[in-house]
Amino acid sequence: MPLVRRVTRVKTLLILIVAALVAGLPNAALATSSNAYQISVTGDHISVGISGSLFQNITTTSPFNLTIDHSNSTALTQDLNNSLRRLDSQVWVESPSLTASSNGTILTYSLNFSVLGAIHSYFGGSASADFAWRSFKVQEGVMSNGVAFNLVGKSEVGQSLVTLAKNSLLPNPSRIETVTFQMGRAQISPLQIEQLVPNLNLLDFSSLSASLDLWSGGFNTDSQMTAWTSHVGFDILAKISINEATGETVTTTEEAIYSVGATLTAPGFASPKGNLVYFGSNLLEPVFASVIIVAFAAWALTALADRRLTRSRRLGKRRK
C-alpha cells in the first residue's frame, strides 16, 4: 500500500478515536436554576451559592424578611463552620451572606459564602479539591430579628403535618376522614410523618453525601469546565378525603415542596474520586497518552495486515 494511503488511514483512525473519547464525556448542563446549590472552584478557594424556595399550603407561617451580611454575620459564620467542620475539620468559611423572605406560603432565600482550606496544589500544575463538606447540615436555627429561618420547615410546617397525621388516626363519629401521605412518589403512613420532621431543616444537604463518581455530568466543551449535578429537597403531599354525615365527600390536598438542584464545577478537564476532584493541566497527559498508544497500536495492526496481504499476493503470483 502506498505510504500516503497508510498515513491517511492512521490520521482517520486517530480522529475517530479522539471523537469517541470526547463523545464519551457527557456535556453537563451548566445553566443556572432559580433553586440551585452552586459549588465552584475559584482560584484558591471554593465559592458556594445556594438559592432555594419552600412552597407549602399546610399552614400559614408568619411573613418575614431578613438580611445577614458582614455587619451581623458572626453567628451565621459560626453555624456554617460548625456544620462544615463536622465533615472536614480542615476547612473554614468566610464572607457569608443570607437574604430570605416569606409571605406565609412561599419562602425564598439566597445564601453565599466561600470555603477555604479545601484546595491542595501539586507540583506540575495539577490540584485537588476536597468536597467532603458539601453534604453539610446546619442544625442551628440561624436567628435574625427573632426569626429561626432554618427551622421554618421543621417547627411550623413539620409540626402541622404531625398534628394532621395524629388527628387522622382519631375516630370521629360524625364523619369519616381519610388522610393519605406521600413522600415524593412513595406513600407513607401517618406514623412515619413524625420521623420525617427532624429532617425538614432548610439548610440540610446531607442527601448529597453520595460519592461524586455517582453524580451525573462531565466535561463541557463550550465552557471548558467539568460539572456534576445532583438534587436535594423534599415533597410531602397530604390528601384529605372527608365523608360528611350528609353523604357528601370533600377532598383537599396540602403540600410542602422544597427542591434544590446541586451543581459542582471545576476548571478544565477534571476527574472525581470519592469526595475529591482532581484538576489541572497534567490531567490531560494520560488521556492523550492513551490516544497515542491506541493510535499507534491501530497503525501497527494495519501495517502488519498490509505486509501479510502483500506477501500473500507475491506468493500467489510465484505459484502461478
PDB file of C-alpha atoms in Angstrom:
ATOM      1  CA  MET A   1       0.000   0.000   0.000  1.00  0.00           C
ATOM      2  CA  PRO A   2       1.347   3.490  -0.830  1.00  0.00           C
ATOM      3  CA  LEU A   3       2.728   5.456   2.112  1.00  0.00           C
ATOM      4  CA  VAL A   4       0.228   8.311   1.562  1.00  0.00           C
ATOM      5  CA  ARG A   5      -2.742   5.966   1.937  1.00  0.00           C
ATOM      6  CA  ARG A   6      -1.276   4.486   5.144  1.00  0.00           C
ATOM      7  CA  VAL A   7      -0.752   7.929   6.676  1.00  0.00           C
ATOM      8  CA  THR A   8      -4.285   8.944   5.703  1.00  0.00           C
ATOM      9  CA  ARG A   9      -5.703   5.806   7.309  1.00  0.00           C
ATOM     10  CA  VAL A  10      -3.796   6.399  10.554  1.00  0.00           C
ATOM     11  CA  LYS A  11      -4.999  10.014  10.670  1.00  0.00           C
ATOM     12  CA  THR A  12      -8.578   8.854  10.164  1.00  0.00           C
ATOM     13  CA  LEU A  13      -8.255   6.310  12.961  1.00  0.00           C
ATOM     14  CA  LEU A  14      -6.802   8.931  15.292  1.00  0.00           C
ATOM     15  CA  ILE A  15      -9.652  11.342  14.554  1.00  0.00           C
ATOM     16  CA  LEU A  16     -12.238   8.627  15.209  1.00  0.00           C
ATOM     17  CA  ILE A  17     -10.579   7.660  18.500  1.00  0.00           C
ATOM     18  CA  VAL A  18     -10.414  11.254  19.750  1.00  0.00           C
ATOM     19  CA  ALA A  19     -14.025  11.835  18.686  1.00  0.00           C
ATOM     20  CA  ALA A  20     -15.148   8.727  20.545  1.00  0.00           C
ATOM     21  CA  LEU A  21     -13.194   9.791  23.618  1.00  0.00           C
ATOM     22  CA  VAL A  22     -14.785  13.245  23.659  1.00  0.00           C
ATOM     23  CA  ALA A  23     -18.244  11.809  22.986  1.00  0.00           C
ATOM     24  CA  GLY A  24     -17.802   9.523  25.968  1.00  0.00           C
ATOM     25  CA  LEU A  25     -17.605  12.554  28.247  1.00  0.00           C
ATOM     26  CA  PRO A  26     -21.163  13.864  28.672  1.00  0.00           C
ATOM     27  CA  ASN A  27     -21.745  17.592  28.353  1.00  0.00           C
ATOM     28  CA  ALA A  28     -23.086  18.738  31.703  1.00  0.00           C
ATOM     29  CA  ALA A  29     -25.801  21.345  31.760  1.00  0.00           C
ATOM     30  CA  LEU A  30     -24.271  24.418  33.352  1.00  0.00           C
ATOM     31  CA  ALA A  31     -27.413  26.522  33.164  1.00  0.00           C
ATOM     32  CA  THR A  32     -28.310  28.090  36.487  1.00  0.00           C
ATOM     33  CA  SER A  33     -31.636  27.457  38.158  1.00  0.00           C
ATOM     34  CA  SER A  34     -33.755  29.606  40.430  1.00  0.00           C
ATOM     35  CA  ASN A  35     -33.346  26.855  43.047  1.00  0.00           C
ATOM     36  CA  ALA A  36     -29.683  25.936  42.902  1.00  0.00           C
ATOM     37  CA  TYR A  37     -26.738  24.893  45.080  1.00  0.00           C
ATOM     38  CA  GLN A  38     -23.732  26.083  43.062  1.00  0.00           C
ATOM     39  CA  ILE A  39     -20.235  24.971  44.127  1.00  0.00           C
ATOM     40  CA  SER A  40     -17.376  26.363  42.025  1.00  0.00           C
ATOM     41  CA  VAL A  41     -13.596  26.158  42.304  1.00  0.00           C
ATOM     42  CA  THR A  42     -12.412  29.771  42.110  1.00  0.00           C
ATOM     43  CA  GLY A  43      -8.678  30.367  42.443  1.00  0.00           C
ATOM     44  CA  ASP A  44      -7.508  29.341  45.917  1.00  0.00           C
ATOM     45  CA  HIS A  45     -10.995  28.934  47.377  1.00  0.00           C
ATOM     46  CA  ILE A  46     -14.405  27.459  46.624  1.00  0.00           C
ATOM     47  CA  SER A  47     -17.404  29.703  46.021  1.00  0.00           C
ATOM     48  CA  VAL A  48     -20.784  28.497  47.243  1.00  0.00           C
ATOM     49  CA  GLY A  49     -24.121  29.998  46.232  1.00  0.00           C
ATOM     50  CA  ILE A  50     -27.401  28.445  47.355  1.00  0.00           C
ATOM     51  CA  SER A  51     -30.827  29.669  46.267  1.00  0.00           C
ATOM     52  CA  GLY A  52     -33.877  27.797  47.489  1.00  0.00           C
ATOM     53  CA  SER A  53     -37.621  28.117  47.869  1.00  0.00           C
ATOM     54  CA  LEU A  54     -40.219  26.393  50.018  1.00  0.00           C
ATOM     55  CA  PHE A  55     -43.851  26.302  48.942  1.00  0.00           C
ATOM     56  CA  GLN A  56     -46.433  24.982  51.369  1.00  0.00           C
ATOM     57  CA  ASN A  57     -50.166  25.314  51.958  1.00  0.00           C
ATOM     58  CA  ILE A  58     -50.245  23.140  55.065  1.00  0.00           C
ATOM     59  CA  THR A  59     -50.195  26.068  57.473  1.00  0.00           C
ATOM     60  CA  THR A  60     -49.793  29.832  57.422  1.00  0.00           C
ATOM     61  CA  THR A  61     -46.386  30.913  58.677  1.00  0.00           C
ATOM     62  CA  SER A  62     -45.548  34.411  59.817  1.00  0.00           C
ATOM     63  CA  PRO A  63     -44.267  36.651  56.991  1.00  0.00           C
ATOM     64  CA  PHE A  64     -40.714  37.901  57.426  1.00  0.00           C
ATOM     65  CA  ASN A  65     -37.726  39.495  55.718  1.00  0.00           C
ATOM     66  CA  LEU A  66     -34.165  39.076  56.910  1.00  0.00           C
ATOM     67  CA  THR A  67     -30.724  40.090  55.736  1.00  0.00           C
ATOM     68  CA  ILE A  68     -27.418  38.876  57.135  1.00  0.00           C
ATOM     69  CA  ASP A  69     -24.223  40.437  55.787  1.00  0.00           C
ATOM     70  CA  HIS A  70     -20.734  41.348  57.011  1.00  0.00           C
ATOM     71  CA  SER A  71     -22.193  43.612  59.695  1.00  0.00           C
ATOM     72  CA  ASN A  72     -24.118  40.870  61.525  1.00  0.00           C
ATOM     73  CA  SER A  73     -22.755  37.568  60.223  1.00  0.00           C
ATOM     74  CA  THR A  74     -20.827  36.369  63.288  1.00  0.00           C
ATOM     75  CA  ALA A  75     -23.456  33.815  64.328  1.00  0.00           C
ATOM     76  CA  LEU A  76     -24.028  32.625  60.742  1.00  0.00           C
ATOM     77  CA  THR A  77     -20.281  32.162  60.237  1.00  0.00           C
ATOM     78  CA  GLN A  78     -20.094  30.076  63.404  1.00  0.00           C
ATOM     79  CA  ASP A  79     -23.123  27.968  62.407  1.00  0.00           C
ATOM     80  CA  LEU A  80     -21.655  27.240  58.963  1.00  0.00           C
ATOM     81  CA  ASN A  81     -18.188  26.496  60.342  1.00  0.00           C
ATOM     82  CA  ASN A  82     -19.643  24.054  62.877  1.00  0.00           C
ATOM     83  CA  SER A  83     -21.645  22.312  60.153  1.00  0.00           C
ATOM     84  CA  LEU A  84     -18.853  22.016  57.583  1.00  0.00           C
ATOM     85  CA  ARG A  85     -16.195  21.015  60.107  1.00  0.00           C
ATOM     86  CA  ARG A  86     -18.263  18.056  61.259  1.00  0.00           C
ATOM     87  CA  LEU A  87     -17.421  16.612  57.831  1.00  0.00           C
ATOM     88  CA  ASP A  88     -13.984  18.162  57.207  1.00  0.00           C
ATOM     89  CA  SER A  89     -12.055  19.678  60.110  1.00  0.00           C
ATOM     90  CA  GLN A  90      -9.576  21.400  57.757  1.00  0.00           C
ATOM     91  CA  VAL A  91     -11.985  23.872  56.116  1.00  0.00           C
ATOM     92  CA  TRP A  92     -13.419  27.189  57.229  1.00  0.00           C
ATOM     93  CA  VAL A  93     -15.998  29.676  55.955  1.00  0.00           C
ATOM     94  CA  GLU A  94     -15.501  33.314  55.040  1.00  0.00           C
ATOM     95  CA  SER A  95     -17.784  36.177  53.924  1.00  0.00           C
ATOM     96  CA  PRO A  96     -21.202  34.548  54.394  1.00  0.00           C
ATOM     97  CA  SER A  97     -24.362  36.440  53.471  1.00  0.00           C
ATOM     98  CA  LEU A  98     -28.018  35.451  53.627  1.00  0.00           C
ATOM     99  CA  THR A  99     -31.232  37.064  52.420  1.00  0.00           C
ATOM    100  CA  ALA A 100     -34.620  35.446  52.977  1.00  0.00           C
ATOM    101  CA  SER A 101     -38.268  36.406  52.801  1.00  0.00           C
ATOM    102  CA  SER A 102     -41.645  34.744  53.223  1.00  0.00           C
ATOM    103  CA  ASN A 103     -45.237  35.790  52.595  1.00  0.00           C
ATOM    104  CA  GLY A 104     -46.553  32.968  54.760  1.00  0.00           C
ATOM    105  CA  THR A 105     -46.873  30.475  51.907  1.00  0.00           C
ATOM    106  CA  ILE A 106     -43.743  30.866  49.766  1.00  0.00           C
ATOM    107  CA  LEU A 107     -40.314  31.253  51.347  1.00  0.00           C
ATOM    108  CA  THR A 108     -37.267  32.136  49.235  1.00  0.00           C
ATOM    109  CA  TYR A 109     -33.654  32.576  50.265  1.00  0.00           C
ATOM    110  CA  SER A 110     -30.145  33.113  48.919  1.00  0.00           C
ATOM    111  CA  LEU A 111     -27.029  32.044  50.836  1.00  0.00           C
ATOM    112  CA  ASN A 112     -23.474  32.763  49.687  1.00  0.00           C
ATOM    113  CA  PHE A 113     -20.092  32.049  51.257  1.00  0.00           C
ATOM    114  CA  SER A 114     -16.520  30.990  50.485  1.00  0.00           C
ATOM    115  CA  VAL A 115     -14.845  27.779  51.644  1.00  0.00           C
ATOM    116  CA  LEU A 116     -11.095  27.815  52.273  1.00  0.00           C
ATOM    117  CA  GLY A 117      -8.697  25.014  53.173  1.00  0.00           C
ATOM    118  CA  ALA A 118     -10.177  22.513  50.704  1.00  0.00           C
ATOM    119  CA  ILE A 119      -7.862  23.040  47.694  1.00  0.00           C
ATOM    120  CA  HIS A 120      -4.426  21.413  47.526  1.00  0.00           C
ATOM    121  CA  SER A 121      -1.876  22.176  44.791  1.00  0.00           C
ATOM    122  CA  TYR A 122       0.740  19.727  43.487  1.00  0.00           C
ATOM    123  CA  PHE A 123       3.970  20.023  41.549  1.00  0.00           C
ATOM    124  CA  GLY A 124       3.413  20.393  37.823  1.00  0.00           C
ATOM    125  CA  GLY A 125       0.260  22.470  37.850  1.00  0.00           C
ATOM    126  CA  SER A 126      -2.330  19.927  38.986  1.00  0.00           C
ATOM    127  CA  ALA A 127      -4.515  20.314  42.072  1.00  0.00           C
ATOM    128  CA  SER A 128      -7.310  18.663  44.017  1.00  0.00           C
ATOM    129  CA  ALA A 129     -10.314  19.939  45.928  1.00  0.00           C
ATOM    130  CA  ASP A 130     -11.897  18.076  48.832  1.00  0.00           C
ATOM    131  CA  PHE A 131     -15.690  18.394  48.819  1.00  0.00           C
ATOM    132  CA  ALA A 132     -16.426  16.193  51.843  1.00  0.00           C
ATOM    133  CA  TRP A 133     -18.195  19.191  53.436  1.00  0.00           C
ATOM    134  CA  ARG A 134     -20.737  19.560  50.576  1.00  0.00           C
ATOM    135  CA  SER A 135     -23.390  17.489  52.407  1.00  0.00           C
ATOM    136  CA  PHE A 136     -23.405  19.766  55.441  1.00  0.00           C
ATOM    137  CA  LYS A 137     -26.458  20.160  57.671  1.00  0.00           C
ATOM    138  CA  VAL A 138     -26.969  23.291  59.762  1.00  0.00           C
ATOM    139  CA  GLN A 139     -28.658  22.223  62.998  1.00  0.00           C
ATOM    140  CA  GLU A 140     -28.978  25.708  64.466  1.00  0.00           C
ATOM    141  CA  GLY A 141     -31.954  27.969  63.788  1.00  0.00           C
ATOM    142  CA  VAL A 142     -29.958  30.750  62.026  1.00  0.00           C
ATOM    143  CA  MET A 143     -31.663  33.503  64.004  1.00  0.00           C
ATOM    144  CA  SER A 144     -32.223  37.067  62.794  1.00  0.00           C
ATOM    145  CA  ASN A 145     -34.788  39.540  64.119  1.00  0.00           C
ATOM    146  CA  GLY A 146     -36.468  36.780  66.098  1.00  0.00           C
ATOM    147  CA  VAL A 147     -36.861  34.508  63.057  1.00  0.00           C
ATOM    148  CA  ALA A 148     -35.360  30.997  63.111  1.00  0.00           C
ATOM    149  CA  PHE A 149     -35.024  30.845  59.326  1.00  0.00           C
ATOM    150  CA  ASN A 150     -33.542  27.352  59.110  1.00  0.00           C
ATOM    151  CA  LEU A 151     -36.281  25.769  61.250  1.00  0.00           C
ATOM    152  CA  VAL A 152     -39.352  27.056  59.396  1.00  0.00           C
ATOM    153  CA  GLY A 153     -39.795  23.689  57.694  1.00  0.00           C
ATOM    154  CA  LYS A 154     -39.366  21.711  60.914  1.00  0.00           C
ATOM    155  CA  SER A 155     -41.007  23.884  63.572  1.00  0.00           C
ATOM    156  CA  GLU A 156     -44.041  25.199  61.689  1.00  0.00           C
ATOM    157  CA  VAL A 157     -44.720  23.111  58.582  1.00  0.00           C
ATOM    158  CA  GLY A 158     -43.474  19.900  60.178  1.00  0.00           C
ATOM    159  CA  GLN A 159     -45.497  20.295  63.363  1.00  0.00           C
ATOM    160  CA  SER A 160     -48.643  20.997  61.343  1.00  0.00           C
ATOM    161  CA  LEU A 161     -48.028  17.763  59.427  1.00  0.00           C
ATOM    162  CA  VAL A 162     -47.618  15.854  62.691  1.00  0.00           C
ATOM    163  CA  THR A 163     -50.886  17.282  64.032  1.00  0.00           C
ATOM    164  CA  LEU A 164     -52.667  16.340  60.809  1.00  0.00           C
ATOM    165  CA  ALA A 165     -51.250  12.813  60.966  1.00  0.00           C
ATOM    166  CA  LYS A 166     -52.272  12.303  64.607  1.00  0.00           C
ATOM    167  CA  ASN A 167     -55.791  13.623  64.003  1.00  0.00           C
ATOM    168  CA  SER A 168     -56.186  11.250  61.072  1.00  0.00           C
ATOM    169  CA  LEU A 169     -55.800   8.323  63.469  1.00  0.00           C
ATOM    170  CA  LEU A 170     -58.570   9.507  65.822  1.00  0.00           C
ATOM    171  CA  PRO A 171     -62.108   8.142  65.316  1.00  0.00           C
ATOM    172  CA  ASN A 172     -64.855  10.696  64.626  1.00  0.00           C
ATOM    173  CA  PRO A 173     -68.486   9.522  64.862  1.00  0.00           C
ATOM    174  CA  SER A 174     -69.882  12.423  62.850  1.00  0.00           C
ATOM    175  CA  ARG A 175     -67.665  11.976  59.799  1.00  0.00           C
ATOM    176  CA  ILE A 176     -65.184   9.592  58.256  1.00  0.00           C
ATOM    177  CA  GLU A 177     -61.872  11.236  57.390  1.00  0.00           C
ATOM    178  CA  THR A 178     -59.186   9.513  55.351  1.00  0.00           C
ATOM    179  CA  VAL A 179     -55.723  11.051  55.103  1.00  0.00           C
ATOM    180  CA  THR A 180     -53.017   9.617  52.867  1.00  0.00           C
ATOM    181  CA  PHE A 181     -49.443  10.882  52.811  1.00  0.00           C
ATOM    182  CA  GLN A 182     -46.824  10.740  50.082  1.00  0.00           C
ATOM    183  CA  MET A 183     -43.098  11.487  50.207  1.00  0.00           C
ATOM    184  CA  GLY A 184     -42.064  12.015  46.624  1.00  0.00           C
ATOM    185  CA  ARG A 185     -43.893   9.242  44.783  1.00  0.00           C
ATOM    186  CA  ALA A 186     -43.920   6.798  47.682  1.00  0.00           C
ATOM    187  CA  GLN A 187     -46.894   6.510  50.010  1.00  0.00           C
ATOM    188  CA  ILE A 188     -46.051   6.695  53.705  1.00  0.00           C
ATOM    189  CA  SER A 189     -48.093   6.105  56.843  1.00  0.00           C
ATOM    190  CA  PRO A 190     -49.174   8.826  59.299  1.00  0.00           C
ATOM    191  CA  LEU A 191     -46.833   7.237  61.851  1.00  0.00           C
ATOM    192  CA  GLN A 192     -43.837   7.974  59.591  1.00  0.00           C
ATOM    193  CA  ILE A 193     -44.576  11.700  59.437  1.00  0.00           C
ATOM    194  CA  GLU A 194     -43.191  12.353  62.918  1.00  0.00           C
ATOM    195  CA  GLN A 195     -39.957  10.618  61.930  1.00  0.00           C
ATOM    196  CA  LEU A 196     -39.568  12.945  58.935  1.00  0.00           C
ATOM    197  CA  VAL A 197     -39.921  16.209  60.856  1.00  0.00           C
ATOM    198  CA  PRO A 198     -36.290  16.351  62.137  1.00  0.00           C
ATOM    199  CA  ASN A 199     -35.094  16.244  58.501  1.00  0.00           C
ATOM    200  CA  LEU A 200     -37.009  19.309  57.336  1.00  0.00           C
ATOM    201  CA  ASN A 201     -34.271  21.862  58.037  1.00  0.00           C
ATOM    202  CA  LEU A 202     -33.881  24.110  55.004  1.00  0.00           C
ATOM    203  CA  LEU A 203     -30.080  24.000  55.212  1.00  0.00           C
ATOM    204  CA  ASP A 204     -29.911  20.206  55.263  1.00  0.00           C
ATOM    205  CA  PHE A 205     -27.856  18.864  52.351  1.00  0.00           C
ATOM    206  CA  SER A 206     -26.965  15.509  53.900  1.00  0.00           C
ATOM    207  CA  SER A 207     -28.548  13.651  50.959  1.00  0.00           C
ATOM    208  CA  LEU A 208     -25.656  14.908  48.790  1.00  0.00           C
ATOM    209  CA  SER A 209     -23.181  12.616  50.566  1.00  0.00           C
ATOM    210  CA  ALA A 210     -23.071  10.110  47.694  1.00  0.00           C
ATOM    211  CA  SER A 211     -19.651   9.745  46.059  1.00  0.00           C
ATOM    212  CA  LEU A 212     -19.040  12.343  43.346  1.00  0.00           C
ATOM    213  CA  ASP A 213     -18.384   9.444  40.973  1.00  0.00           C
ATOM    214  CA  LEU A 214     -22.127   8.738  41.170  1.00  0.00           C
ATOM    215  CA  TRP A 215     -23.227  12.285  40.307  1.00  0.00           C
ATOM    216  CA  SER A 216     -24.242  12.865  36.699  1.00  0.00           C
ATOM    217  CA  GLY A 217     -22.220  15.189  34.472  1.00  0.00           C
ATOM    218  CA  GLY A 218     -18.837  15.567  32.834  1.00  0.00           C
ATOM    219  CA  PHE A 219     -16.712  17.861  30.684  1.00  0.00           C
ATOM    220  CA  ASN A 220     -18.425  20.712  28.815  1.00  0.00           C
ATOM    221  CA  THR A 221     -16.592  21.586  25.604  1.00  0.00           C
ATOM    222  CA  ASP A 222     -18.222  25.018  25.291  1.00  0.00           C
ATOM    223  CA  SER A 223     -17.363  26.324  28.763  1.00  0.00           C
ATOM    224  CA  GLN A 224     -14.159  24.261  29.150  1.00  0.00           C
ATOM    225  CA  MET A 225     -15.412  23.297  32.612  1.00  0.00           C
ATOM    226  CA  THR A 226     -16.278  19.988  34.224  1.00  0.00           C
ATOM    227  CA  ALA A 227     -19.561  19.830  36.116  1.00  0.00           C
ATOM    228  CA  TRP A 228     -21.570  17.317  38.125  1.00  0.00           C
ATOM    229  CA  THR A 229     -25.193  17.622  39.197  1.00  0.00           C
ATOM    230  CA  SER A 230     -27.434  16.157  41.887  1.00  0.00           C
ATOM    231  CA  HIS A 231     -30.606  17.072  43.766  1.00  0.00           C
ATOM    232  CA  VAL A 232     -31.786  17.684  47.325  1.00  0.00           C
ATOM    233  CA  GLY A 233     -35.130  18.510  48.916  1.00  0.00           C
ATOM    234  CA  PHE A 234     -38.467  17.045  49.908  1.00  0.00           C
ATOM    235  CA  ASP A 235     -42.000  16.847  48.547  1.00  0.00           C
ATOM    236  CA  ILE A 236     -44.673  15.876  51.071  1.00  0.00           C
ATOM    237  CA  LEU A 237     -48.300  15.560  49.981  1.00  0.00           C
ATOM    238  CA  ALA A 238     -51.302  15.077  52.258  1.00  0.00           C
ATOM    239  CA  LYS A 239     -54.562  14.125  50.562  1.00  0.00           C
ATOM    240  CA  ILE A 240     -57.610  14.518  52.799  1.00  0.00           C
ATOM    241  CA  SER A 241     -60.944  12.901  51.912  1.00  0.00           C
ATOM    242  CA  ILE A 242     -63.869  13.601  54.235  1.00  0.00           C
ATOM    243  CA  ASN A 243     -67.175  11.729  54.057  1.00  0.00           C
ATOM    244  CA  GLU A 244     -69.671  14.011  55.775  1.00  0.00           C
ATOM    245  CA  ALA A 245     -72.783  12.699  57.546  1.00  0.00           C
ATOM    246  CA  THR A 246     -74.818  14.179  54.696  1.00  0.00           C
ATOM    247  CA  GLY A 247     -73.165  11.736  52.317  1.00  0.00           C
ATOM    248  CA  GLU A 248     -71.033  14.391  50.643  1.00  0.00           C
ATOM    249  CA  THR A 249     -67.330  13.679  50.089  1.00  0.00           C
ATOM    250  CA  VAL A 250     -64.894  16.579  50.193  1.00  0.00           C
ATOM    251  CA  THR A 251     -61.278  16.100  49.072  1.00  0.00           C
ATOM    252  CA  THR A 252     -58.455  18.586  49.618  1.00  0.00           C
ATOM    253  CA  THR A 253     -54.686  18.396  49.204  1.00  0.00           C
ATOM    254  CA  GLU A 254     -51.964  20.002  51.271  1.00  0.00           C
ATOM    255  CA  GLU A 255     -48.344  20.007  50.188  1.00  0.00           C
ATOM    256  CA  ALA A 256     -44.855  21.117  51.174  1.00  0.00           C
ATOM    257  CA  ILE A 257     -42.308  21.307  48.335  1.00  0.00           C
ATOM    258  CA  TYR A 258     -38.645  22.160  48.773  1.00  0.00           C
ATOM    259  CA  SER A 259     -36.295  21.443  45.890  1.00  0.00           C
ATOM    260  CA  VAL A 260     -32.703  22.478  45.209  1.00  0.00           C
ATOM    261  CA  GLY A 261     -30.572  21.324  42.273  1.00  0.00           C
ATOM    262  CA  ALA A 262     -26.878  20.967  43.137  1.00  0.00           C
ATOM    263  CA  THR A 263     -24.108  21.713  40.615  1.00  0.00           C
ATOM    264  CA  LEU A 264     -20.380  21.346  41.275  1.00  0.00           C
ATOM    265  CA  THR A 265     -17.955  22.822  38.724  1.00  0.00           C
ATOM    266  CA  ALA A 266     -14.179  22.678  38.335  1.00  0.00           C
ATOM    267  CA  PRO A 267     -11.954  24.345  35.719  1.00  0.00           C
ATOM    268  CA  GLY A 268     -10.864  22.437  32.618  1.00  0.00           C
ATOM    269  CA  PHE A 269     -10.946  18.660  32.447  1.00  0.00           C
ATOM    270  CA  ALA A 270     -11.431  17.337  35.995  1.00  0.00           C
ATOM    271  CA  SER A 271     -11.821  13.867  37.444  1.00  0.00           C
ATOM    272  CA  PRO A 272     -13.820  12.886  40.586  1.00  0.00           C
ATOM    273  CA  LYS A 273     -12.823  10.222  43.083  1.00  0.00           C
ATOM    274  CA  GLY A 274     -14.984   9.876  46.182  1.00  0.00           C
ATOM    275  CA  ASN A 275     -15.025  13.318  47.818  1.00  0.00           C
ATOM    276  CA  LEU A 276     -12.051  14.581  45.795  1.00  0.00           C
ATOM    277  CA  VAL A 277     -11.927  16.306  42.420  1.00  0.00           C
ATOM    278  CA  TYR A 278      -8.597  16.405  40.576  1.00  0.00           C
ATOM    279  CA  PHE A 279      -7.988  19.125  38.018  1.00  0.00           C
ATOM    280  CA  GLY A 280      -5.143  20.938  36.289  1.00  0.00           C
ATOM    281  CA  SER A 281      -3.068  20.796  33.098  1.00  0.00           C
ATOM    282  CA  ASN A 282      -1.390  17.459  33.868  1.00  0.00           C
ATOM    283  CA  LEU A 283      -4.665  15.553  33.903  1.00  0.00           C
ATOM    284  CA  LEU A 284      -4.873  15.665  30.113  1.00  0.00           C
ATOM    285  CA  GLU A 285      -1.497  13.982  29.632  1.00  0.00           C
ATOM    286  CA  PRO A 286      -2.656  10.421  30.500  1.00  0.00           C
ATOM    287  CA  VAL A 287      -5.714  10.880  28.269  1.00  0.00           C
ATOM    288  CA  PHE A 288      -3.748  11.881  25.179  1.00  0.00           C
ATOM    289  CA  ALA A 289      -1.070   9.320  26.008  1.00  0.00           C
ATOM    290  CA  SER A 290      -3.797   6.676  25.810  1.00  0.00           C
ATOM    291  CA  VAL A 291      -4.945   8.095  22.483  1.00  0.00           C
ATOM    292  CA  ILE A 292      -1.391   7.938  21.104  1.00  0.00           C
ATOM    293  CA  ILE A 293      -0.907   4.363  22.340  1.00  0.00           C
ATOM    294  CA  VAL A 294      -4.221   3.220  20.848  1.00  0.00           C
ATOM    295  CA  ALA A 295      -3.500   5.049  17.595  1.00  0.00           C
ATOM    296  CA  PHE A 296      -0.015   3.502  17.384  1.00  0.00           C
ATOM    297  CA  ALA A 297      -1.476   0.055  18.053  1.00  0.00           C
ATOM    298  CA  ALA A 298      -4.054   0.608  15.313  1.00  0.00           C
ATOM    299  CA  TRP A 299      -1.300   1.744  12.922  1.00  0.00           C
ATOM    300  CA  ALA A 300       0.853  -1.267  13.811  1.00  0.00           C
ATOM    301  CA  LEU A 301      -2.002  -3.698  13.217  1.00  0.00           C
ATOM    302  CA  THR A 302      -2.841  -2.018   9.912  1.00  0.00           C
ATOM    303  CA  ALA A 303       0.798  -2.140   8.763  1.00  0.00           C
ATOM    304  CA  LEU A 304       1.109  -5.800   9.775  1.00  0.00           C
ATOM    305  CA  ALA A 305      -2.069  -6.708   7.893  1.00  0.00           C
ATOM    306  CA  ASP A 306      -0.820  -4.847   4.805  1.00  0.00           C
ATOM    307  CA  ARG A 307       2.513  -6.693   4.898  1.00  0.00           C
ATOM    308  CA  ARG A 308       0.818 -10.080   5.203  1.00  0.00           C
ATOM    309  CA  LEU A 309      -1.566  -9.250   2.363  1.00  0.00           C
ATOM    310  CA  THR A 310       1.308  -8.077   0.118  1.00  0.00           C
ATOM    311  CA  ARG A 311       3.352 -11.179   0.928  1.00  0.00           C
ATOM    312  CA  SER A 312       0.373 -13.430   0.209  1.00  0.00           C
ATOM    313  CA  ARG A 313      -0.153 -11.807  -3.178  1.00  0.00           C
ATOM    314  CA  ARG A 314       3.540 -12.233  -4.096  1.00  0.00           C
ATOM    315  CA  LEU A 315       3.470 -15.917  -3.177  1.00  0.00           C
ATOM    316  CA  GLY A 316       0.313 -16.347  -5.233  1.00  0.00           C
ATOM    317  CA  LYS A 317       1.953 -14.840  -8.304  1.00  0.00           C
ATOM    318  CA  ARG A 318       5.020 -17.099  -7.945  1.00  0.00           C
ATOM    319  CA  ARG A 319       2.855 -20.230  -7.781  1.00  0.00           C
ATOM    320  CA  LYS A 320       1.115 -19.230 -10.986  1.00  0.00           C
TER     321      LYS A 320
END
